[in-house]
Every structure is written in structure tokens, then in C-alpha cells.
Amino acid sequence: EAGVAQSPRYKIIEKRQSVAFWCNPISGHATLYWYQQILGQGPKLLIQFQNNGVVDDSQLPKDRFSAERLKGVDSTLKIQPAKLEDSAVYLCASKPQGENTIYFGEGSWLTVV
Amino acid sequence: SQKIEQNSEALNIQEGKTATLTCNYTNYSPAYLQWYRQDPGRGPVFLLLIRENEKEKRKERLKVTFDTTLKQSLFHITASQPADSATYLCAPSASGGSYIPTFGRGTSLIVHP
């Protein structure tokens, strides 16, 4: 079974530029999460989708971050404009219905300079 | 606010010994608690889940305990090996509604040959 796919794997941008990350969850997983993990910290939830609807985006900095999951499958996370403190790994994860285990992708590493 | 505490200092042990990692939480009552392993540059990988009505859970060389009175979970790796070296994250989660694991910062385990 294919895992959670994320791209790009690495990205370096200058502050005030924009960036987009893509995630393809495990086939059939209705729930999709985006987490931000800053070096030395645990993953912090940014947004949770159930199919194509947002369940929780209370910790998403909506002035600069946006995310969508239009067809209930792939998802995109965008940052515009980026700040230095956005340097982190952006982890996408998905969960099958009826289970409590979530499956993570390898992450997209962002460095803002 | 909800708080999850894991030892920030790395745990160094000799191969063959038992490693014990601690996760303490405050200001909520999780129905589940999960442990994940994270290797450098990789996404977290699920290891074990324990429910609030379970005192102990085992899987091969891994054992997890869950004390809802102490608000604490202990994660044990017996007969540790250098390949067990990684960061271990605990993730308590409340029951009902959307399922949103909240992660601790993780504890780094280093097993010396």
C-alpha cells in the first residue's frame, strides 16, 4: 500500500515569497491533517479535513496560511507571504475511517531566508 | 490549556538495557494515548495505542502503561538496540468528535553499542 506522498521534499525561499506544498493521502483515507513541526518540537496541528470539509483550523495563521482539499483527496497548503519563523517541516497525515492511527508522510522541509 | 510534557533531554543507555520514556499531561483527560517513533528527516511512525481503560499494552519489545490518576504514560523498550535510537513522541487524544492527536515534543533515545 502506498503511503502518504508529499512534495516538494525541500524548499528554500526568501521571506515575503510564497510557497505551496502538496499532499496525496493514502487511498480511501477520509481524514487529512497538516502539521507544522519546528526543529526540536513536536508536530503542531494546522488544519484537519474530513473529506473536503474543514474540521479544525483553529491553529492555522489564516492571514498567511491557506489550505484546501477540493475533491476530498489531494490537499495543498500555501503560505503567502512567508516569514522567517515559518521555517519548519510541514507534515501531512491521513487516517482511515474507524481507526485512531494516523499515517504521516515524510514531510516538506521549508527554509525561509 | 492542555499540556504534554516529555523529557527534553536525550536519554542515553547501553545496548541490552531497558529504556523508559515518560509522558505527562495536564488539563485534559485523553481517552487514548499513542506513541510514535520519529527518525531524523522522516515523518512519525505509529507504534502503540493504549486506551484509558487499559493499564498496559505490549508489542514485542515495547510496553506502554497508562495511569489516568497520575496523568502519565510510560514507554518501555526492553533489550534495547542501537537501531532503537530515535525520537519518541507521545500523543494523547480525547474521545468523541473529531480525532485530533496532540503531540509532545518527543524524547530522543540514544542506544550505545
PDB file of N, CA, C and O in Angstrom, chain A residues 7-38:
ATOM      1  N   SER A   7       5.072  16.636  -1.592  1.00  0.00           N
ATOM      2  CA  SER A   7       6.077  17.317  -2.406  1.00  0.00           C
ATOM      3  C   SER A   7       5.895  18.823  -2.291  1.00  0.00           C
ATOM      4  O   SER A   7       4.779  19.292  -1.986  1.00  0.00           O
ATOM      5  N   PRO A   8       6.953  19.618  -2.500  1.00  0.00           N
ATOM      6  CA  PRO A   8       8.325  19.143  -2.674  1.00  0.00           C
ATOM      7  C   PRO A   8       8.906  18.660  -1.353  1.00  0.00           C
ATOM      8  O   PRO A   8       8.366  18.950  -0.292  1.00  0.00           O
ATOM      9  N   ARG A   9       9.975  17.971  -1.408  1.00  0.00           N
ATOM     10  CA  ARG A   9      10.617  17.472  -0.193  1.00  0.00           C
ATOM     11  C   ARG A   9      11.365  18.596   0.524  1.00  0.00           C
ATOM     12  O   ARG A   9      11.355  18.652   1.746  1.00  0.00           O
ATOM     13  N   TYR A  10      11.963  19.460  -0.251  1.00  0.00           N
ATOM     14  CA  TYR A  10      12.729  20.580   0.319  1.00  0.00           C
ATOM     15  C   TYR A  10      12.435  21.846  -0.477  1.00  0.00           C
ATOM     16  O   TYR A  10      12.270  21.792  -1.703  1.00  0.00           O
ATOM     17  N   LYS A  11      12.399  22.964   0.252  1.00  0.00           N
ATOM     18  CA  LYS A  11      12.149  24.243  -0.408  1.00  0.00           C
ATOM     19  C   LYS A  11      12.850  25.344   0.384  1.00  0.00           C
ATOM     20  O   LYS A  11      12.726  25.398   1.624  1.00  0.00           O
ATOM     21  N   ILE A  12      13.561  26.192  -0.349  1.00  0.00           N
ATOM     22  CA  ILE A  12      14.177  27.365   0.282  1.00  0.00           C
ATOM     23  C   ILE A  12      13.619  28.583  -0.427  1.00  0.00           C
ATOM     24  O   ILE A  12      13.681  28.666  -1.663  1.00  0.00           O
ATOM     25  N   ILE A  13      13.059  29.513   0.335  1.00  0.00           N
ATOM     26  CA  ILE A  13      12.511  30.738  -0.249  1.00  0.00           C
ATOM     27  C   ILE A  13      12.947  31.928   0.581  1.00  0.00           C
ATOM     28  O   ILE A  13      13.372  31.771   1.740  1.00  0.00           O
ATOM     29  N   GLU A  14      12.819  33.096   0.006  1.00  0.00           N
ATOM     30  CA  GLU A  14      13.100  34.315   0.751  1.00  0.00           C
ATOM     31  C   GLU A  14      11.828  34.763   1.458  1.00  0.00           C
ATOM     32  O   GLU A  14      10.708  34.451   1.011  1.00  0.00           O
ATOM     33  N   LYS A  15      12.032  35.490   2.547  1.00  0.00           N
ATOM     34  CA  LYS A  15      10.847  35.995   3.277  1.00  0.00           C
ATOM     35  C   LYS A  15      10.033  36.866   2.333  1.00  0.00           C
ATOM     36  O   LYS A  15      10.550  37.508   1.429  1.00  0.00           O
ATOM     37  N   ARG A  16       8.753  36.808   2.571  1.00  0.00           N
ATOM     38  CA  ARG A  16       7.732  37.517   1.791  1.00  0.00           C
ATOM     39  C   ARG A  16       7.375  36.815   0.478  1.00  0.00           C
ATOM     40  O   ARG A  16       6.426  37.209  -0.180  1.00  0.00           O
ATOM     41  N   GLN A  17       8.103  35.755   0.130  1.00  0.00           N
ATOM     42  CA  GLN A  17       7.710  34.977  -1.043  1.00  0.00           C
ATOM     43  C   GLN A  17       6.605  33.997  -0.654  1.00  0.00           C
ATOM     44  O   GLN A  17       6.253  33.863   0.518  1.00  0.00           O
ATOM     45  N   SER A  18       6.067  33.311  -1.631  1.00  0.00           N
ATOM     46  CA  SER A  18       5.023  32.328  -1.368  1.00  0.00           C
ATOM     47  C   SER A  18       5.532  30.926  -1.684  1.00  0.00           C
ATOM     48  O   SER A  18       6.502  30.751  -2.427  1.00  0.00           O
ATOM     49  N   VAL A  19       4.851  29.948  -1.076  1.00  0.00           N
ATOM     50  CA  VAL A  19       5.220  28.544  -1.295  1.00  0.00           C
ATOM     51  C   VAL A  19       3.964  27.693  -1.176  1.00  0.00           C
ATOM     52  O   VAL A  19       3.014  28.059  -0.451  1.00  0.00           O
ATOM     53  N   ALA A  20       3.938  26.589  -1.882  1.00  0.00           N
ATOM     54  CA  ALA A  20       2.804  25.664  -1.798  1.00  0.00           C
ATOM     55  C   ALA A  20       3.326  24.248  -1.640  1.00  0.00           C
ATOM     56  O   ALA A  20       4.292  23.852  -2.294  1.00  0.00           O
ATOM     57  N   PHE A  21       2.673  23.504  -0.769  1.00  0.00           N
ATOM     58  CA  PHE A  21       3.005  22.102  -0.529  1.00  0.00           C
ATOM     59  C   PHE A  21       1.811  21.245  -0.914  1.00  0.00           C
ATOM     60  O   PHE A  21       0.669  21.608  -0.665  1.00  0.00           O
ATOM     61  N   TRP A  22       2.121  20.085  -1.472  1.00  0.00           N
ATOM     62  CA  TRP A  22       1.071  19.186  -1.953  1.00  0.00           C
ATOM     63  C   TRP A  22       1.106  17.881  -1.171  1.00  0.00           C
ATOM     64  O   TRP A  22       2.187  17.403  -0.777  1.00  0.00           O
ATOM     65  N   CYS A  23      -0.057  17.303  -0.960  1.00  0.00           N
ATOM     66  CA  CYS A  23      -0.151  16.050  -0.225  1.00  0.00           C
ATOM     67  C   CYS A  23      -1.168  15.133  -0.900  1.00  0.00           C
ATOM     68  O   CYS A  23      -2.285  15.555  -1.223  1.00  0.00           O
ATOM     69  N   ASN A  24      -0.784  13.883  -1.082  1.00  0.00           N
ATOM     70  CA  ASN A  24      -1.705  12.858  -1.566  1.00  0.00           C
ATOM     71  C   ASN A  24      -1.820  11.794  -0.467  1.00  0.00           C
ATOM     72  O   ASN A  24      -0.867  11.063  -0.214  1.00  0.00           O
ATOM     73  N   PRO A  25      -2.947  11.716   0.205  1.00  0.00           N
ATOM     74  CA  PRO A  25      -3.068  10.780   1.329  1.00  0.00           C
ATOM     75  C   PRO A  25      -3.172   9.340   0.844  1.00  0.00           C
ATOM     76  O   PRO A  25      -3.271   9.073  -0.357  1.00  0.00           O
ATOM     77  N   ILE A  26      -3.178   8.430   1.789  1.00  0.00           N
ATOM     78  CA  ILE A  26      -3.377   7.016   1.466  1.00  0.00           C
ATOM     79  C   ILE A  26      -4.787   6.849   0.894  1.00  0.00           C
ATOM     80  O   ILE A  26      -5.748   7.442   1.413  1.00  0.00           O
ATOM     81  N   SER A  27      -4.897   6.055  -0.145  1.00  0.00           N
ATOM     82  CA  SER A  27      -6.166   5.871  -0.829  1.00  0.00           C
ATOM     83  C   SER A  27      -7.256   5.427   0.147  1.00  0.00           C
ATOM     84  O   SER A  27      -7.076   4.501   0.947  1.00  0.00           O
ATOM     85  N   GLY A  28      -8.368   6.120   0.100  1.00  0.00           N
ATOM     86  CA  GLY A  28      -9.504   5.753   0.936  1.00  0.00           C
ATOM     87  C   GLY A  28      -9.552   6.428   2.291  1.00  0.00           C
ATOM     88  O   GLY A  28     -10.547   6.318   3.004  1.00  0.00           O
ATOM     89  N   HIS A  29      -8.490   7.135   2.657  1.00  0.00           N
ATOM     90  CA  HIS A  29      -8.478   7.831   3.947  1.00  0.00           C
ATOM     91  C   HIS A  29      -9.259   9.133   3.830  1.00  0.00           C
ATOM     92  O   HIS A  29      -8.882  10.031   3.095  1.00  0.00           O
ATOM     93  N   ALA A  30     -10.322   9.239   4.626  1.00  0.00           N
ATOM     94  CA  ALA A  30     -11.177  10.413   4.541  1.00  0.00           C
ATOM     95  C   ALA A  30     -10.611  11.608   5.310  1.00  0.00           C
ATOM     96  O   ALA A  30     -10.880  12.757   4.993  1.00  0.00           O
ATOM     97  N   THR A  31      -9.845  11.327   6.351  1.00  0.00           N
ATOM     98  CA  THR A  31      -9.339  12.404   7.205  1.00  0.00           C
ATOM     99  C   THR A  31      -7.905  12.744   6.807  1.00  0.00           C
ATOM    100  O   THR A  31      -7.072  11.854   6.624  1.00  0.00           O
ATOM    101  N   LEU A  32      -7.655  14.027   6.678  1.00  0.00           N
ATOM    102  CA  LEU A  32      -6.316  14.506   6.306  1.00  0.00           C
ATOM    103  C   LEU A  32      -5.924  15.624   7.257  1.00  0.00           C
ATOM    104  O   LEU A  32      -6.747  16.485   7.594  1.00  0.00           O
ATOM    105  N   TYR A  33      -4.684  15.596   7.695  1.00  0.00           N
ATOM    106  CA  TYR A  33      -4.144  16.594   8.611  1.00  0.00           C
ATOM    107  C   TYR A  33      -2.905  17.255   8.000  1.00  0.00           C
ATOM    108  O   TYR A  33      -2.120  16.596   7.315  1.00  0.00           O
ATOM    109  N   TRP A  34      -2.731  18.526   8.305  1.00  0.00           N
ATOM    110  CA  TRP A  34      -1.458  19.208   8.091  1.00  0.00           C
ATOM    111  C   TRP A  34      -0.906  19.613   9.465  1.00  0.00           C
ATOM    112  O   TRP A  34      -1.604  20.242  10.258  1.00  0.00           O
ATOM    113  N   TYR A  35       0.330  19.219   9.704  1.00  0.00           N
ATOM    114  CA  TYR A  35       1.029  19.589  10.927  1.00  0.00           C
ATOM    115  C   TYR A  35       2.271  20.411  10.570  1.00  0.00           C
ATOM    116  O   TYR A  35       2.887  20.213   9.517  1.00  0.00           O
ATOM    117  N   GLN A  36       2.640  21.309  11.463  1.00  0.00           N
ATOM    118  CA  GLN A  36       3.893  22.047  11.359  1.00  0.00           C
ATOM    119  C   GLN A  36       4.823  21.552  12.470  1.00  0.00           C
ATOM    120  O   GLN A  36       4.417  21.493  13.637  1.00  0.00           O
ATOM    121  N   GLN A  37       6.053  21.190  12.116  1.00  0.00           N
ATOM    122  CA  GLN A  37       6.998  20.752  13.131  1.00  0.00           C
ATOM    123  C   GLN A  37       8.261  21.610  13.043  1.00  0.00           C
ATOM    124  O   GLN A  37       9.034  21.506  12.088  1.00  0.00           O
ATOM    125  N   ILE A  38       8.433  22.444  14.038  1.00  0.00           N
ATOM    126  CA  ILE A  38       9.633  23.263  14.145  1.00  0.00           C
ATOM    127  C   ILE A  38      10.717  22.426  14.814  1.00  0.00           C
ATOM    128  O   ILE A  38      10.422  21.590  15.676  1.00  0.00           O
TER     129      ILE A  38
END
